[in-house]
XYZ file of C-alpha atoms in Angstrom:
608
model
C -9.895 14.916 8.353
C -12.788 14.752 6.731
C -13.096 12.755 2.987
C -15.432 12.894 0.373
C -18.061 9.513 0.270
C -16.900 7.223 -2.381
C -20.421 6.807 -3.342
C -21.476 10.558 -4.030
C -21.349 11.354 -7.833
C -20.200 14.752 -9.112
C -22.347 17.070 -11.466
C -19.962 16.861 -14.622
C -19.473 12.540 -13.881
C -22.304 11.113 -12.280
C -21.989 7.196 -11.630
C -23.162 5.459 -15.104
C -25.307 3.318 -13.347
C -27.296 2.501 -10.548
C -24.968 -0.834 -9.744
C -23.391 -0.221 -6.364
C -20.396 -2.162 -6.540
C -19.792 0.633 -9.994
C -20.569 3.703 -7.785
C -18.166 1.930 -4.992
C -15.191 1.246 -7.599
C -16.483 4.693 -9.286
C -15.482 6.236 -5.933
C -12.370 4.782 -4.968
C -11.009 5.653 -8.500
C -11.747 9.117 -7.378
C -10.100 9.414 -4.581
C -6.925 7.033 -6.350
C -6.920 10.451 -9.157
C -7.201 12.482 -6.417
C -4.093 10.742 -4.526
C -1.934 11.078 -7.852
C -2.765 14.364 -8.617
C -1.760 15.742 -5.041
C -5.356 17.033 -4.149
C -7.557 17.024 -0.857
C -9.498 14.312 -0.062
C -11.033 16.962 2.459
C -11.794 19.807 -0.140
C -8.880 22.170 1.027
C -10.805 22.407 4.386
C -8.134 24.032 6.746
C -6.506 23.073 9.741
C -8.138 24.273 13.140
C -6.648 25.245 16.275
C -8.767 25.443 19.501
C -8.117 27.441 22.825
C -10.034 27.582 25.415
C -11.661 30.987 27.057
C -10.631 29.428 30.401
C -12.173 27.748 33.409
C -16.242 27.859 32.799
C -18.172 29.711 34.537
C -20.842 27.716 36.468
C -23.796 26.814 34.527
C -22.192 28.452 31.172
C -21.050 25.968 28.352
C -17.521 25.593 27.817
C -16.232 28.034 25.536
C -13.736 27.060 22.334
C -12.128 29.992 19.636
C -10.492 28.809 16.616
C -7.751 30.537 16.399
C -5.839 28.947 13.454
C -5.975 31.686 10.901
C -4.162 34.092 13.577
C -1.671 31.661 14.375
C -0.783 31.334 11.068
C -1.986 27.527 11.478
C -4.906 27.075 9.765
C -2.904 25.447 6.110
C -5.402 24.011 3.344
C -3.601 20.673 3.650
C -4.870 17.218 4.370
C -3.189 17.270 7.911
C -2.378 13.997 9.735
C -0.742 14.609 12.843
C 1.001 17.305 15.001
C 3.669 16.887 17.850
C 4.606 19.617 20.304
C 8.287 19.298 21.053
C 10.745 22.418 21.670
C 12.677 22.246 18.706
C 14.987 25.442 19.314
C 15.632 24.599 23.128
C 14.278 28.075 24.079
C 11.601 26.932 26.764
C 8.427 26.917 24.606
C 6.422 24.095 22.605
C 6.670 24.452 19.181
C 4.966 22.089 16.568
C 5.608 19.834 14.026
C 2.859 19.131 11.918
C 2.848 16.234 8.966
C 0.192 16.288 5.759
C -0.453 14.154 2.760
C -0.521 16.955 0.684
C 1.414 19.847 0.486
C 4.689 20.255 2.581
C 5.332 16.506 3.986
C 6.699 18.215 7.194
C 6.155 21.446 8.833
C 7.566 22.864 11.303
C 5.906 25.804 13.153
C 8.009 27.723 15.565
C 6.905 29.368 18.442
C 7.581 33.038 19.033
C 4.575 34.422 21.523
C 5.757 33.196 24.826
C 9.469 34.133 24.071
C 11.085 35.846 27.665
C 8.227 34.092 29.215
C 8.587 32.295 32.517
C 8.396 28.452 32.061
C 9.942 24.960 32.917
C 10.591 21.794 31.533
C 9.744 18.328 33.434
C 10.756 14.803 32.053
C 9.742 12.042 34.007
C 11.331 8.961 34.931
C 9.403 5.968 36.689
C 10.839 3.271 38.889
C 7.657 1.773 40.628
C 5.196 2.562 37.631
C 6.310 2.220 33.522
C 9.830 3.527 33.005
C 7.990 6.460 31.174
C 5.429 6.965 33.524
C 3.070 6.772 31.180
C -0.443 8.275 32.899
C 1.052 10.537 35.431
C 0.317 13.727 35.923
C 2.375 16.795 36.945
C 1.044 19.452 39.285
C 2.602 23.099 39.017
C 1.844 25.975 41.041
C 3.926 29.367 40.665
C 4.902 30.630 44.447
C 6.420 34.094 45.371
C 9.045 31.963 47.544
C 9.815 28.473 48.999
C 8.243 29.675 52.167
C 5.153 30.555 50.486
C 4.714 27.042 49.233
C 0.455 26.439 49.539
C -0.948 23.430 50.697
C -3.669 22.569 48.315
C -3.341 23.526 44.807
C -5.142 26.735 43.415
C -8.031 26.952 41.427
C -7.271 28.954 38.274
C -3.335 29.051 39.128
C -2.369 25.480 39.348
C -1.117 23.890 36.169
C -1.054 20.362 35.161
C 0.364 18.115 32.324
C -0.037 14.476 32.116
C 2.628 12.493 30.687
C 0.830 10.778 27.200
C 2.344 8.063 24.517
C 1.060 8.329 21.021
C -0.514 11.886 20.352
C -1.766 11.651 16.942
C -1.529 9.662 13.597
C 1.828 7.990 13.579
C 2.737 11.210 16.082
C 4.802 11.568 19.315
C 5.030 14.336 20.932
C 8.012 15.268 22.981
C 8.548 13.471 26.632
C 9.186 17.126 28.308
C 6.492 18.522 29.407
C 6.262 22.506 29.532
C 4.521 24.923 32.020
C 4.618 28.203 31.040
C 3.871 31.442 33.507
C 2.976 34.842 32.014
C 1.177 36.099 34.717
C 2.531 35.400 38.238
C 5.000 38.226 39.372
C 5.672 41.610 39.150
C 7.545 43.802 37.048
C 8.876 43.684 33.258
C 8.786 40.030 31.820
C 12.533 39.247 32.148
C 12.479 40.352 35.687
C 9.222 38.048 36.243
C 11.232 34.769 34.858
C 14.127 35.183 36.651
C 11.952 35.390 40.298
C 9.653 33.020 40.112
C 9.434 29.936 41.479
C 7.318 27.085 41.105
C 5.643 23.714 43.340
C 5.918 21.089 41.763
C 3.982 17.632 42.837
C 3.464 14.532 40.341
C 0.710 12.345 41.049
C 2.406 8.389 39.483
C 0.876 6.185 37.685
C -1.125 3.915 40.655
C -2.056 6.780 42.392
C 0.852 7.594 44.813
C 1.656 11.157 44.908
C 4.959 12.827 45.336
C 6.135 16.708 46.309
C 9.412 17.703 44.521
C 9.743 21.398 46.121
C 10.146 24.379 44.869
C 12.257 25.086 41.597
C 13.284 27.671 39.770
C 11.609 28.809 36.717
C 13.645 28.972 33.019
C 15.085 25.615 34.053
C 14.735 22.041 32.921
C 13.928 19.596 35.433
C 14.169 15.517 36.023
C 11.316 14.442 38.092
C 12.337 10.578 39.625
C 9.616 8.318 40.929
C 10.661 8.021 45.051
C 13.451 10.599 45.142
C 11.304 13.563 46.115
C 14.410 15.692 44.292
C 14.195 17.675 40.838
C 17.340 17.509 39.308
C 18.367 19.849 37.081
C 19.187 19.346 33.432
C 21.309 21.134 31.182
C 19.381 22.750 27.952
C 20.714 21.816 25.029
C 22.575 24.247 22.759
C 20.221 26.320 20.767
C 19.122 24.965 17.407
C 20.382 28.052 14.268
C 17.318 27.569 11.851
C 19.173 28.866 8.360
C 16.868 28.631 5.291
C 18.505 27.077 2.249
C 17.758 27.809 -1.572
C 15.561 24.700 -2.868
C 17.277 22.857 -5.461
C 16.182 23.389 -9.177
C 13.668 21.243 -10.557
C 14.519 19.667 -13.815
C 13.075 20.376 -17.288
C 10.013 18.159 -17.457
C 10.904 15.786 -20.094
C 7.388 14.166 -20.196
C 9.058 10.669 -18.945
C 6.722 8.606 -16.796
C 6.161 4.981 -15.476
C 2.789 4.348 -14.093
C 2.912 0.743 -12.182
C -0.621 -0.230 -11.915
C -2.088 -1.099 -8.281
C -3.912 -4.508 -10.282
C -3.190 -5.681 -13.350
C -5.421 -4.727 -16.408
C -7.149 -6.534 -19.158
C -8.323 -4.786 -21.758
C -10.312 -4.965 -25.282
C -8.917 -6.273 -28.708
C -6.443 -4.027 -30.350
C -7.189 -4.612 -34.295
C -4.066 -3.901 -36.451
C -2.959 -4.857 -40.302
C 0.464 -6.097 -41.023
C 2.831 -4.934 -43.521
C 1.021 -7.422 -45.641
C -2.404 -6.516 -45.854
C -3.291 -9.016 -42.938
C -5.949 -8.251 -40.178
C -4.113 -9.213 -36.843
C -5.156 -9.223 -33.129
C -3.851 -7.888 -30.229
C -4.612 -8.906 -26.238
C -8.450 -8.515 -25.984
C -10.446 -10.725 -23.252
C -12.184 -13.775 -23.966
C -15.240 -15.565 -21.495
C -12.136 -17.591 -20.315
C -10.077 -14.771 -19.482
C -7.565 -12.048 -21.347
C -5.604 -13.051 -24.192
C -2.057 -13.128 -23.972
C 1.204 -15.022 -25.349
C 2.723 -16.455 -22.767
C 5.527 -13.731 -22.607
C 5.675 -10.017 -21.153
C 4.919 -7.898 -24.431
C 5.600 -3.736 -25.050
C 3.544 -1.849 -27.094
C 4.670 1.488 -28.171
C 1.825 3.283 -29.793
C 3.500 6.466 -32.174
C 2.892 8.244 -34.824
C 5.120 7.990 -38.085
C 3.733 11.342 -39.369
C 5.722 12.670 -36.333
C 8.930 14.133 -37.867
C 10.067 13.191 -34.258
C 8.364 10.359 -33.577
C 11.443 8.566 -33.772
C 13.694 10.246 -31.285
C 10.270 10.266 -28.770
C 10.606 6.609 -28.637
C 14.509 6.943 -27.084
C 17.054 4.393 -27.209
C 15.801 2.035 -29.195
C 19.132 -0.131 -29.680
C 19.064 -0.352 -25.931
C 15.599 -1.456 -25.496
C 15.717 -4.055 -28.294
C 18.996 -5.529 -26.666
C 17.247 -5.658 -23.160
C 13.961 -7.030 -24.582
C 16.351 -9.981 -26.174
C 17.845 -10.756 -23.342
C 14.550 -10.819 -20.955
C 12.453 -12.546 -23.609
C 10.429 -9.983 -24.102
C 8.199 -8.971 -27.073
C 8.287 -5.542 -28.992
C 5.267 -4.274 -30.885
C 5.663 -1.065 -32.660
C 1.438 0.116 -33.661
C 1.647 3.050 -36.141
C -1.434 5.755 -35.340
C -0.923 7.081 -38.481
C -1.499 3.968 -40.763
C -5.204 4.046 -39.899
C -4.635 6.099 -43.623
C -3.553 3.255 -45.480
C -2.166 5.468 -48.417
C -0.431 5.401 -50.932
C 2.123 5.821 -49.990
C 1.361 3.466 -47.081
C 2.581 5.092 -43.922
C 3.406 1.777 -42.588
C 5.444 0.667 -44.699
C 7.017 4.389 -44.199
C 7.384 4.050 -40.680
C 8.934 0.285 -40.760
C 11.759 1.791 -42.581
C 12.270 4.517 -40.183
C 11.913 2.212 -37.499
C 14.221 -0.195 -39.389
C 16.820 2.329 -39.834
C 16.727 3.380 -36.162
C 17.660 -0.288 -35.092
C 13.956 -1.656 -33.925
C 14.103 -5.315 -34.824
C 9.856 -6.008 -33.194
C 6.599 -6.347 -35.121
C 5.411 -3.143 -36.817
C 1.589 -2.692 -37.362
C -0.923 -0.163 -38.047
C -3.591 0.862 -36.102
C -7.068 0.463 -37.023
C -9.711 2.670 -36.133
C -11.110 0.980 -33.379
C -7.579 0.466 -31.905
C -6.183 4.324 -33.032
C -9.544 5.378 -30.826
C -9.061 2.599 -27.520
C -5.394 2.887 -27.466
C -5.866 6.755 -25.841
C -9.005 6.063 -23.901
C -7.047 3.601 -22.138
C -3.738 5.506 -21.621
C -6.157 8.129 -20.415
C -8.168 6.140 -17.983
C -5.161 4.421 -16.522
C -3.367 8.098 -16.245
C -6.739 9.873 -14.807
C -6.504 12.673 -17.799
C -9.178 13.708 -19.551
C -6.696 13.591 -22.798
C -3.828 11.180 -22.967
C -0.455 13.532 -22.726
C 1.578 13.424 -25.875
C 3.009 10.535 -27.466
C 4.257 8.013 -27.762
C 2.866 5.902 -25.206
C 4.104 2.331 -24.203
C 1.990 -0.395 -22.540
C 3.775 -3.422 -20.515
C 1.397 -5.788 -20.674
C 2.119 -9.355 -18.941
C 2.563 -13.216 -20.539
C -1.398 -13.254 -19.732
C -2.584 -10.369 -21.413
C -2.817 -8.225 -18.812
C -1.583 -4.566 -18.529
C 0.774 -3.874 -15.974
C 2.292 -0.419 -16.425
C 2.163 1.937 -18.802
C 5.312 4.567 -20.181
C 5.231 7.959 -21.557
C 7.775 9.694 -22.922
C 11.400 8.323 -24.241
C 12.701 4.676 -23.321
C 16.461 5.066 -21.724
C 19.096 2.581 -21.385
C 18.031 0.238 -18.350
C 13.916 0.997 -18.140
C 12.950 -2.204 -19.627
C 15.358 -4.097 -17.521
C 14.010 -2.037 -14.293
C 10.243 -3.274 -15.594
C 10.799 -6.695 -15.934
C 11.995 -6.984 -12.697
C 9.190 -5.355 -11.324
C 7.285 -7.880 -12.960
C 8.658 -10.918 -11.301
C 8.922 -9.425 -8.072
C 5.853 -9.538 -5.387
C 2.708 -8.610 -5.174
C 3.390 -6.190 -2.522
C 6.144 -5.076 -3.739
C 4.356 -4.045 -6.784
C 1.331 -2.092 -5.356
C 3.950 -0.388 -3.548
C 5.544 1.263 -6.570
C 2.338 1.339 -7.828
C 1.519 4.923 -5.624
C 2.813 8.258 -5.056
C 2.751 7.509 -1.527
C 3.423 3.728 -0.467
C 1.404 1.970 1.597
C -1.460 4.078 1.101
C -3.032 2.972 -1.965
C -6.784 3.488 -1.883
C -7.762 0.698 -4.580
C -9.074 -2.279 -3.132
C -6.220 -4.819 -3.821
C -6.572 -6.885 -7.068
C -10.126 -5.183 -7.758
C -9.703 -3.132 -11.304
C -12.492 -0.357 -11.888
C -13.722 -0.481 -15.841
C -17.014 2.399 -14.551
C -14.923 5.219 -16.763
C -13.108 3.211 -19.248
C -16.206 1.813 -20.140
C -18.003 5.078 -20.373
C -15.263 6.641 -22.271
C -15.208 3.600 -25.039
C -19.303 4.726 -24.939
C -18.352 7.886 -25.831
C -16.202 7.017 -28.786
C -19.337 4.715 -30.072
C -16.706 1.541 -29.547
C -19.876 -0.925 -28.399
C -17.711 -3.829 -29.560
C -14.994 -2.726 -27.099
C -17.599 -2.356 -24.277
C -19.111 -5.688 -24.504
C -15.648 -7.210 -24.446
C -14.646 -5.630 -21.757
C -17.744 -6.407 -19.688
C -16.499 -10.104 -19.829
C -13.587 -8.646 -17.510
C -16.168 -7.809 -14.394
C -16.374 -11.638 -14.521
C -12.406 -12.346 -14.217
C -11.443 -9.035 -12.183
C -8.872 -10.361 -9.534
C -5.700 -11.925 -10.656
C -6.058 -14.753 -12.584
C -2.415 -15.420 -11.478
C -3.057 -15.245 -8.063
C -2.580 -18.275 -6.402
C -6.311 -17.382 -4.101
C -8.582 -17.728 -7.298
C -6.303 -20.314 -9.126
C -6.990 -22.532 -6.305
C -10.640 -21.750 -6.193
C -10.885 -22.081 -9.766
C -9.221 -25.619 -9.230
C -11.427 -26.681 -6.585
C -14.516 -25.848 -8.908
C -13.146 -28.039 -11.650
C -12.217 -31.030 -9.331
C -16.059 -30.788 -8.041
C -17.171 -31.195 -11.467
C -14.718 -33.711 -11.818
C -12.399 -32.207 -14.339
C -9.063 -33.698 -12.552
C -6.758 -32.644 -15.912
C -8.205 -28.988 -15.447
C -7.832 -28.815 -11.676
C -4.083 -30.077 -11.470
C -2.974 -27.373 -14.511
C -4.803 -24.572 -11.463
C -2.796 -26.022 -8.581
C -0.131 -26.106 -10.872
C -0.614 -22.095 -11.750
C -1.123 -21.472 -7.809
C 2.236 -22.981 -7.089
C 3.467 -21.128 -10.219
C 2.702 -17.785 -8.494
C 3.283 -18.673 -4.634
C 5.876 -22.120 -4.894
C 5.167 -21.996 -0.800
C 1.495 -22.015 -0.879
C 0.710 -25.334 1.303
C -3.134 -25.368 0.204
C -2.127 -25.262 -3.204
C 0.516 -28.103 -2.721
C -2.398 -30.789 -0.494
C -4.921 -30.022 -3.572
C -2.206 -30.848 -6.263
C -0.864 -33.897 -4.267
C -4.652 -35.320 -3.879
C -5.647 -34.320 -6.997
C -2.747 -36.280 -8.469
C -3.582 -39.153 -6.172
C -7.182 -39.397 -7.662
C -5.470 -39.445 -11.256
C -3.959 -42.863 -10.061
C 0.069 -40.853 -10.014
C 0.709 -42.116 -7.170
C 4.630 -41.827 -7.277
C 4.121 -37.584 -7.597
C 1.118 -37.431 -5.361
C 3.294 -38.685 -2.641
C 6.118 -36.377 -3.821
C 3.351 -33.397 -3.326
C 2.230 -34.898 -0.033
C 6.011 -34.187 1.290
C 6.181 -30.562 0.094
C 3.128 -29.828 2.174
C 4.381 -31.623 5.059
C 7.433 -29.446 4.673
C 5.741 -26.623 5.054
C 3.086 -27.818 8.003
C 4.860 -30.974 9.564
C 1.792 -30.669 12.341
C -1.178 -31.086 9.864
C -2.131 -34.583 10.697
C -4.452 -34.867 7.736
C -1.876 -34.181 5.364
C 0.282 -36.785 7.374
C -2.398 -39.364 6.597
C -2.785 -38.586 3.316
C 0.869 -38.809 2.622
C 0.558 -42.404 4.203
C -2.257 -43.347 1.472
C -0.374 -42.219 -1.069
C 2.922 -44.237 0.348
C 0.752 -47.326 0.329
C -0.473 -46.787 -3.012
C 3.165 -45.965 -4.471
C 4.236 -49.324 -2.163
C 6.383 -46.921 -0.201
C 5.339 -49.175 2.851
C 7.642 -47.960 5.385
C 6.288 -44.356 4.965
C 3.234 -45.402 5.333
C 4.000 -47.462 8.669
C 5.927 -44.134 10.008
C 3.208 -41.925 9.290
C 0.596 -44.395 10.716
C 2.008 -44.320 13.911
C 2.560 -40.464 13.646
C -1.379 -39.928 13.153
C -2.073 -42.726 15.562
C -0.675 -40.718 18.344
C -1.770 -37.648 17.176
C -5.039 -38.003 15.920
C -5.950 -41.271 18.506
C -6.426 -45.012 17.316
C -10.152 -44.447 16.696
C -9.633 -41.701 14.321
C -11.502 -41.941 10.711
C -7.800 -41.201 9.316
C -6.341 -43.388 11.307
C -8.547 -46.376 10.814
C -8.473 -45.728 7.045
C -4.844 -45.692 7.281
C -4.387 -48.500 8.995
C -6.867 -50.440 6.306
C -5.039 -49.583 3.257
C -1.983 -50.674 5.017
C -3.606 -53.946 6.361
C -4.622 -54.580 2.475
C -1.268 -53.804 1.196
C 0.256 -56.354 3.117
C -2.307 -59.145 2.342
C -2.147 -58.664 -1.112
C 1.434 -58.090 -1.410
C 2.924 -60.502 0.626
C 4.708 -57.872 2.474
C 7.247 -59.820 4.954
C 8.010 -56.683 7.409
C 6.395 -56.144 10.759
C 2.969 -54.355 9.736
C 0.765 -52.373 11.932
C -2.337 -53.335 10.070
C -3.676 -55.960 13.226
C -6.737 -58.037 11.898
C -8.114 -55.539 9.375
């Protein structure tokens, strides 16, 4: 296969700047369009097939012919792999052959060596690997069994080796075929029925073994130290009956679009059914606005005599929103036109009437003109397809998935599970083909969204959204909350740090490096009783870690949880050794516990 560079720019969309992480993300949002669209990463460059002109002659280069297009093999798709196995049991290889794009699965049979003389060989070692991996099988046609040659023959002699793994996620079948055209007089049928064939296998190690003569049109077990073939019954021949393909359905214009990484995006400016200027999302230097609960947006169009039945069941998605706690926001494209009659106040009664029960708002310009920029961008179309268009945006502000077409009875439910489900989970959905999303996790590209927002003259929208380069991973990710925490604790903002950790454990409960930075971070804030709560959690999950052991027994000592702290000292005594920093601080803070508290029990604290 052969794939377009990420970095080269295109004629009609060349990279908008000279940045290279841009022309990197610029690129992998190519090939990500090119993914859901069903194209060629290789430019429809066909599939090859190579024979060889036979044995060279000396001094002459070794000759190859592409014969694809005559074998009817050479198919415009992004090929991956191709197995030879006989499929129809009729003595010849035929192939399967997978793509990306295209049919999933082809399979190509073989007609031009049907009647032919051949033989099948499967392998079984006892010395070497039970499938005798790296063996190789020596076949020489013979007029008789008394005609048997002693060396093999240059130009006549066959051999196949016996191979594991024979392409991209490809097996080929363990039989391996000779096939004899040209050995024999007479017609062809005559030919296969009289000849024979010398078979010797070569194991794996070295060791080479003669299994006589055999007959040809047969199928043959070759067993490591017999020095017998024994013969195998063929299979019943496969009937290959094509079947009508099922109708496709009416395209409805329904779509869910789960989004590899999560999206922030600029302000959307609306008015209220009051007059009032209100806010929407947008992204701030300290990260994308949100409110703290999952939020659709259904962007329509009241001047839509159908706008109503476009949005679907709306008593169904206002009961599911209730129960999950999620917000509705109807924004009216029309009521950029503020009337009168004012078509918001228009559409809220339509909505009304229909059984809505969210916010209602009209667009503004700015919003009427980012709204389908970023439907657009996020559904790699020039034009956004018809309303209306629905946005799932998280409790931070970030967009998650986006809807098209009409809402049915169980979607939203469907979405906010998605939403509380994993990370990998969710970039699986996310593609046409799981597991082979091209995006570099977590990294949004804003190179076209920006440029389109350019195009629209939205330079208020642009310079928000460059604040998003700054905050592109996850800020829910428990990775950058921790880092973020770690920053704040070095500039000593303790209150700041523990609400990270906090977040970190929020998104990944079992994250032990979130769980040591909360429990010191709490011991530093003097809370001595939680720290040591926090300490246990990550000794739960990494009993071994002798730091955190020690740490625990600081924090036992400072909570006056003095037998912990005895426990654990003679846990990270043994481990760690007597001398150890941890152990000797240990040991102090237990030493000074003791003095100063009067403790009567047995300490370990010696004459520190």
């Amino acid at each position: 296969m052969v794939s377009r560079s990420p970095f080269e720019p295109t004629p009609d969309d060349p990279a908008s700047d000279d940045d290279p992480l841009d022309r990197y993300l610029d690129g992998w949002a190519r090939l990500n369009a090119s993914m859901r669209r069903g194209e060629s990463w290789s430019g429809g460059e066909r599939n090859a097939a190579f024979l060889s002109s036979g044995p060279p002659r000396p001094g002459a280069p070794f000759d190859l012919a592409d014969v694809a297009p005559v074998l009817g093999l050479d198919h415009p798709d992004d090929g991956r792999s191709a197995a030879r196995i006989d499929v129809d049991f009729d003595g010849d290889d035929d192939l399967v052959v997978s793509s990306r794009t295209g049919p999933r699965v082809r399979v190509l049979a073989n007609r031009l060596a049907d009647g032919a003389a051949n033989i099948a060989v499967r392998l079984v070692g006892t010395e070497s690997n039970r499938e005798a991996a790296g063996a190789v099988v020596f076949a020489t046609p013979v007029a008789s069994e008394d005609s048997v040659p002693e060396e093999f023959i240059e130009g006549v002699t066959q051999r196949r080796s016996r191979t594991i793994g024979s392409g991209y996620l490809g097996q080929s079948s363990a039989w391996l075929r000779f096939a004899f055209g040209a050995y024999a007089s007479g017609d062809l049928a005559a030919r296969a029925r009289s000849l024979r064939v010398h078979l010797v296998v070569r194991w794996p190690g070295g060791d080479v073994e003669d299994f006589g003569v055999v007959r040809a049109r047969r199928r043959y077990v070759l067993t490591q130290g017999t020095g017998a073939a024994r013969e195998s019954s063929t299979p019943p021949a496969l009937l290959h009956a094509p079947a009508a393909l099922p109708d496709a359905p009416e395209p409805d214009g329904r779509r869910r679009v789960v989004l590899p990484a999560t999206t922030s995006f600029p302000s959307l400016l609306t008015r209220s059914r009051g007059g009032r200027a209100a806010r929407l999302f947008g992204i701030t230097p300290r990260g994308p606005r949100g409110i703290g609960r999952p939020v659709v947006v259904i962007g329509w169009d009241s001047a839509d005599p159908d706008a109503i039945e476009a949005i679907g069941d709306i008593p169904a998605l206002v009961a599911e929103a209730e129960e999950a706690g999620v917000a509705l926001v109807a924004m009216d494209l029309a009521a950029v036109n503020t009337g009168p009659p004012d078509p918001l106040e228009l559409g809220a009664t339509r909505l009304a009437a229909a059984g809505w029960r969210g916010e209602v708002f009209g667009a503004t310009a700015s919003s009427a003109a980012i709204l389908p920029e970023l439907v657009g961008w996020r559904l790699d179309r020039t034009e956004p397809p018809p309303g209306p268009w629905s946005l799932v945006v998280e409790g931070d502000g970030r967009l998650a998935m986006i809807r098209t077409g009409a809402w049915r009875e169980g979607d939203l439910a469907a979405d906010v599970e998605l939403l509380s489900s994993s990370e990998d989970r969710r970039a699986s959905v996310s593609t046409p083909y799981p597991g082979l999303w091209a995006n570099p996790p977590g990294i949004p590209e804003f190179t076209r969204f920006r440029s389109r927002l350019e195009r629209r003259g939205l330079s208020d929208a642009v310079r928000e959204l460059n604040l998003a380069r700054v905050t592109t991973p996850s800020i829910a990710s428990a990775e950058v909350q921790i880092r973020v925490g770690r920053a704040l604790l070095g500039r000593g903002d303790l209150e700041g740090a523990l609400a990270r950790f906090d977040g970190a454990l929020e998104a990944e409960p079992e994250n032990v490096l979130a769980h040591r930075a909360r429990a010191y971070t709490l011991h530093l804030l003097e809370r001595y009783a939680e720290a040591l709560a926090a300490w246990n959690e990550a000794l739960r999950l990494d009993p071994d870690d002798t730091d955190t052991r020690g740490n625990r027994a600081l924090a036992a000592v400072a909570a006056g949880e003095l037998d912990v702290a005895r426990e654990d000292l003679t846990a990270v005594a043994a481990a760690a050794g007597e001398d150890a920093p941890i152990t000797v601080a240990v040991r102090r803070a237990l030493a000074l516990a003791l003095r100063d508290g009067g403790d009567d029990g047995e300490g370990d604290g010696g004459d520190e």
